[in-house]
Short mmCIF file of N, CA and C in Angstrom, two decimals:
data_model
loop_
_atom_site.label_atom_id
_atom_site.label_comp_id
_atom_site.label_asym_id
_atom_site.label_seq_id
_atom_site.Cartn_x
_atom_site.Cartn_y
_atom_site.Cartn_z
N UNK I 1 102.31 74.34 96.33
CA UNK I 1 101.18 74.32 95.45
C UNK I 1 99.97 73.71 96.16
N UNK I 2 100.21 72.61 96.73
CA UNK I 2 98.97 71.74 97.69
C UNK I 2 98.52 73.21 98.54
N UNK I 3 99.45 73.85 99.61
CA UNK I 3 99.22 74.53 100.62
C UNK I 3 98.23 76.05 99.65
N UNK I 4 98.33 76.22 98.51
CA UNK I 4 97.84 77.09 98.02
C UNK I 4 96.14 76.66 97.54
N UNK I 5 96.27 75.75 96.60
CA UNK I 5 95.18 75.09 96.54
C UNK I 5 94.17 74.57 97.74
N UNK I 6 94.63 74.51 98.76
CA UNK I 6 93.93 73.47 99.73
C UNK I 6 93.27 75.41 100.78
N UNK I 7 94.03 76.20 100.17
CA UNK I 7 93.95 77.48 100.57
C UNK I 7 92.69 78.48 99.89
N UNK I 8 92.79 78.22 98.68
CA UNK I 8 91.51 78.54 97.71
C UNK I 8 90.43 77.86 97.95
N UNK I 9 90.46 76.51 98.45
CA UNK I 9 89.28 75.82 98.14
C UNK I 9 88.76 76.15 99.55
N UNK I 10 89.39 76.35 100.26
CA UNK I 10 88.47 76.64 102.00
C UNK I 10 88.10 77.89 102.23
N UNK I 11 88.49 78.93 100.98
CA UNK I 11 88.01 80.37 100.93
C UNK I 11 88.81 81.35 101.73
N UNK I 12 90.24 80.86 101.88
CA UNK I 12 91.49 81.63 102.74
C UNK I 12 91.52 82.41 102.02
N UNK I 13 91.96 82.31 100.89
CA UNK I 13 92.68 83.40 99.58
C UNK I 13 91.51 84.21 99.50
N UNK I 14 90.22 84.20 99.18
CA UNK I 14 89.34 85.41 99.48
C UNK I 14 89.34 86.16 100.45
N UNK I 15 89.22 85.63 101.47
CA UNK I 15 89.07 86.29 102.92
C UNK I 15 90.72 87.26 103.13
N UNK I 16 91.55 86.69 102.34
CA UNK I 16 92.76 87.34 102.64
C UNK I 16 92.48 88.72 101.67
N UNK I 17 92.00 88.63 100.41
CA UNK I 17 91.90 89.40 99.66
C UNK I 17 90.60 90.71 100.09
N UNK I 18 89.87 90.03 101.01
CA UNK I 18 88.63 90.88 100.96
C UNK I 18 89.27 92.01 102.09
N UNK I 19 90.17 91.77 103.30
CA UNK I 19 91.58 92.23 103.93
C UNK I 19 92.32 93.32 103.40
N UNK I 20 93.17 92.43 102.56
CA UNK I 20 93.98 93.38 102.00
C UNK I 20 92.89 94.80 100.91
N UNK I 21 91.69 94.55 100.37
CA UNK I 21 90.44 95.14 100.01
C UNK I 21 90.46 96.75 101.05
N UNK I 22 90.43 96.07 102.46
CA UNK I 22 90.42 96.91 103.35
C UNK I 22 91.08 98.00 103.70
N UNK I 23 92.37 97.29 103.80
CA UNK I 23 93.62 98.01 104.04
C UNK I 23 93.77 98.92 103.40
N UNK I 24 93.61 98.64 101.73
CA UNK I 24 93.94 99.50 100.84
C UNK I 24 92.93 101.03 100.69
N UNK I 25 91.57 100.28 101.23
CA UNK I 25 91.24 101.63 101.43
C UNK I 25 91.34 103.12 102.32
N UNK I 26 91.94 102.53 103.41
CA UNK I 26 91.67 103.24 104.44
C UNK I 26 93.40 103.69 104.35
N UNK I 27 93.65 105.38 104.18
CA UNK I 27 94.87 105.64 104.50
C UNK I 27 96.08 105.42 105.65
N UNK I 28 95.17 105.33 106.69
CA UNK I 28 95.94 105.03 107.63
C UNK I 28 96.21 103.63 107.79
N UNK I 29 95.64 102.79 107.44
CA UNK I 29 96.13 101.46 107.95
C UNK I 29 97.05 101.08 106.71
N UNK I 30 97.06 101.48 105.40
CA UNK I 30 97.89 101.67 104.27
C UNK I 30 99.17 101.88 104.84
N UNK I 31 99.12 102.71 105.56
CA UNK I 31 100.26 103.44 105.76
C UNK I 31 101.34 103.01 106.89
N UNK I 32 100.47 102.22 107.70
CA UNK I 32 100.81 102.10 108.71
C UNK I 32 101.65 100.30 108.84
N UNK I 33 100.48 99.43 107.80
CA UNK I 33 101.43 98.13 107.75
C UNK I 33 102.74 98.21 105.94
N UNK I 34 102.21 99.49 105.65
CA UNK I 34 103.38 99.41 104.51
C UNK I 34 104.54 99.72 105.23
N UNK I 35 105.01 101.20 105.94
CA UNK I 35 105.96 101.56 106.81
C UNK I 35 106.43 99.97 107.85
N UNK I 36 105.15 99.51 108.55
CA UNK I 36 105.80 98.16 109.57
C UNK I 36 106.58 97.66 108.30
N UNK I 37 106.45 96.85 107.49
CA UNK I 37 106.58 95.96 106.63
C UNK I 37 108.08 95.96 106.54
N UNK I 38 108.13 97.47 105.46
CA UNK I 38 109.49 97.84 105.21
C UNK I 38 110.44 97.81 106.33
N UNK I 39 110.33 98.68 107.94
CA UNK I 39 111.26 98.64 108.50
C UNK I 39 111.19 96.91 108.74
N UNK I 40 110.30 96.64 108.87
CA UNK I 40 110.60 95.23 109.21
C UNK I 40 111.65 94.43 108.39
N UNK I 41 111.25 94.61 107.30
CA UNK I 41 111.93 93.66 106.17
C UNK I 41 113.59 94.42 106.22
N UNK I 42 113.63 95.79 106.87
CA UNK I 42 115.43 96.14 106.40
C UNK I 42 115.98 96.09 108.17
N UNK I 43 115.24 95.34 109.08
CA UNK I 43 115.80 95.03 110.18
C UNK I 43 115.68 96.06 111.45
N UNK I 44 115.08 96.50 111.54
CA UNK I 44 114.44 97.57 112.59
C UNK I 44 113.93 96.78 113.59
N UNK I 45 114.34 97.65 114.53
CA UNK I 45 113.70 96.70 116.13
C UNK I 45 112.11 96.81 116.04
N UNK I 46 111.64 95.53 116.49
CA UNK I 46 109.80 95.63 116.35
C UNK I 46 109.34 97.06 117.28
N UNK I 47 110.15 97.58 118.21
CA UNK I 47 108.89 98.57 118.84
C UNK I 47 109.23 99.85 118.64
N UNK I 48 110.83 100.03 117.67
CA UNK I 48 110.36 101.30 117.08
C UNK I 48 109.98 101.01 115.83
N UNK I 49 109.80 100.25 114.91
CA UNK I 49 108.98 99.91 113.79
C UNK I 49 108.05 100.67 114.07
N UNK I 50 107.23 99.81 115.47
CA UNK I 50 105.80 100.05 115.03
C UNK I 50 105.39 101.18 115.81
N UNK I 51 106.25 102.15 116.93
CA UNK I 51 106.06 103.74 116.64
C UNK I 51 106.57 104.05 115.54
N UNK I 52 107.30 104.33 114.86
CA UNK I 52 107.45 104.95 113.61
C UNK I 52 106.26 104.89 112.59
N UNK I 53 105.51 103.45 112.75
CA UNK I 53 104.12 103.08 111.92
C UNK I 53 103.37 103.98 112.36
N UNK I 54 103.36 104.07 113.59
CA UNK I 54 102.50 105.06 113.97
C UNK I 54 101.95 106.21 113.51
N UNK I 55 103.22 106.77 113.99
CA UNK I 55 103.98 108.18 113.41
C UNK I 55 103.10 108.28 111.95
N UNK I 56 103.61 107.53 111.18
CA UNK I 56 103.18 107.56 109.38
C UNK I 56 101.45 107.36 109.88
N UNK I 57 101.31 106.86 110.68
CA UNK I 57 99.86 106.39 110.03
C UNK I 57 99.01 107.79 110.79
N UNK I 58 99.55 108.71 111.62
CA UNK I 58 98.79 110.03 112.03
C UNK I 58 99.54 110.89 111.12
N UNK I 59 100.59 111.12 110.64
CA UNK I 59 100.87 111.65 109.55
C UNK I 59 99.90 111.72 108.26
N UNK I 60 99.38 110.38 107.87
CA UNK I 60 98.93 110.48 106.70
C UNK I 60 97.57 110.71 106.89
N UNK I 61 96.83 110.57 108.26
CA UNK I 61 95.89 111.15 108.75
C UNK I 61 95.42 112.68 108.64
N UNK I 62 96.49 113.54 109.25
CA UNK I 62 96.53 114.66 108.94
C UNK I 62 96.84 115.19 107.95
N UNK I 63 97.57 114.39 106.77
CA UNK I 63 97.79 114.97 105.56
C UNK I 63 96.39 115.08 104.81
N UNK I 64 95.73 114.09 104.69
CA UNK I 64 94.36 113.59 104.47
C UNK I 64 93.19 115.32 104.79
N UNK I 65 93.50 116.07 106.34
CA UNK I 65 92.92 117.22 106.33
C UNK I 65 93.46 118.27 105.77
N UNK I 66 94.72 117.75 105.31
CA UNK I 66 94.95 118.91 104.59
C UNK I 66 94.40 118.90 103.14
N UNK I 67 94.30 117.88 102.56
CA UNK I 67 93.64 117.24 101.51
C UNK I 67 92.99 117.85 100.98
N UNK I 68 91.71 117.55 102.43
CA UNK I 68 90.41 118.07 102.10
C UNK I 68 90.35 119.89 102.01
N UNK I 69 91.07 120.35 103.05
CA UNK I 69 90.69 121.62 103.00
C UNK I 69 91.39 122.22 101.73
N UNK I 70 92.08 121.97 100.83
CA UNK I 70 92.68 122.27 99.79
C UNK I 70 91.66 121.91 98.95
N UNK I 71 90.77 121.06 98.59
CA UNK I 71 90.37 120.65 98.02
C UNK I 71 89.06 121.53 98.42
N UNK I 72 88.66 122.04 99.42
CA UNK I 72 87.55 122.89 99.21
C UNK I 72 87.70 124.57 98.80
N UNK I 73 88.91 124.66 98.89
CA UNK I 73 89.46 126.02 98.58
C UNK I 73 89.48 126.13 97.16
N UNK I 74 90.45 124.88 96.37
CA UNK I 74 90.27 124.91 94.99
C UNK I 74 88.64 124.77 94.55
N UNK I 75 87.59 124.17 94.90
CA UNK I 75 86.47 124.11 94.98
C UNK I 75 85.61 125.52 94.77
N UNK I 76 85.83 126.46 95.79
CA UNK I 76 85.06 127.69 95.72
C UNK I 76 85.99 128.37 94.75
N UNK I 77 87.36 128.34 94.27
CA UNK I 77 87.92 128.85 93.60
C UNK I 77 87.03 128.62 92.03
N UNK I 78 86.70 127.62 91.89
CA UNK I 78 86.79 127.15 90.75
C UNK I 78 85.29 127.61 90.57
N UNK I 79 84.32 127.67 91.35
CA UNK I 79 82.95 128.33 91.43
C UNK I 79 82.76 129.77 90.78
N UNK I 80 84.20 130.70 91.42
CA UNK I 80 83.99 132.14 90.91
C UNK I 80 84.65 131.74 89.88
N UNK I 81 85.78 131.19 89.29
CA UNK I 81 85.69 131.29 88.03
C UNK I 81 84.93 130.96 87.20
N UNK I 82 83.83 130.24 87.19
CA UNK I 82 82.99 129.65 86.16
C UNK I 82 81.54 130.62 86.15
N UNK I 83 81.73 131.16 87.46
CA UNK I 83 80.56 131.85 87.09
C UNK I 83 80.70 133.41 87.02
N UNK I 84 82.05 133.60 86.41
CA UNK I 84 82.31 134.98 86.04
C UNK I 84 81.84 135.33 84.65
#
């Protein structure tokens, strides 16, 4: 409780939060310390952990273009229908 408090008052717990703020936005780094995390936490050796993080975090990179280009297809789709 001290180590938490003495943590708030020096502006740790923000700075941690403004961080994790970060992380959460950006898919790849989402992706990349959630995957570390887990293998970490179920016992995976650190350096294929963190290729495998990898792996996920250009994975979700490229899923991301697929995203978009779906998302511009449904886009012009949705153009001719409305203006039929």
């Amino acid at each position: 409780m001290v180590c938490a408090t003495i943590a708030q008052h020096l502006g740790l717990a923000e700075k941690v939060a403004q961080i994790g703020n970060q992380i959460m936005e950006c898919p790849k780094c989402l992706s990349f310390w959630t995957v570390l995390g887990v293998l970490l936490c179920y016992g995976c050796n650190i350096l294929l952990a963190i290729g495998l993080s990898l792996l996920a975090a250009y994975a979700a990179n490229w899923m991301g273009f697929v995203y978009m280009e779906l998302n511009n297809i449904y886009s012009k789709l949705w153009q001719r229908t409305t203006n039929k």
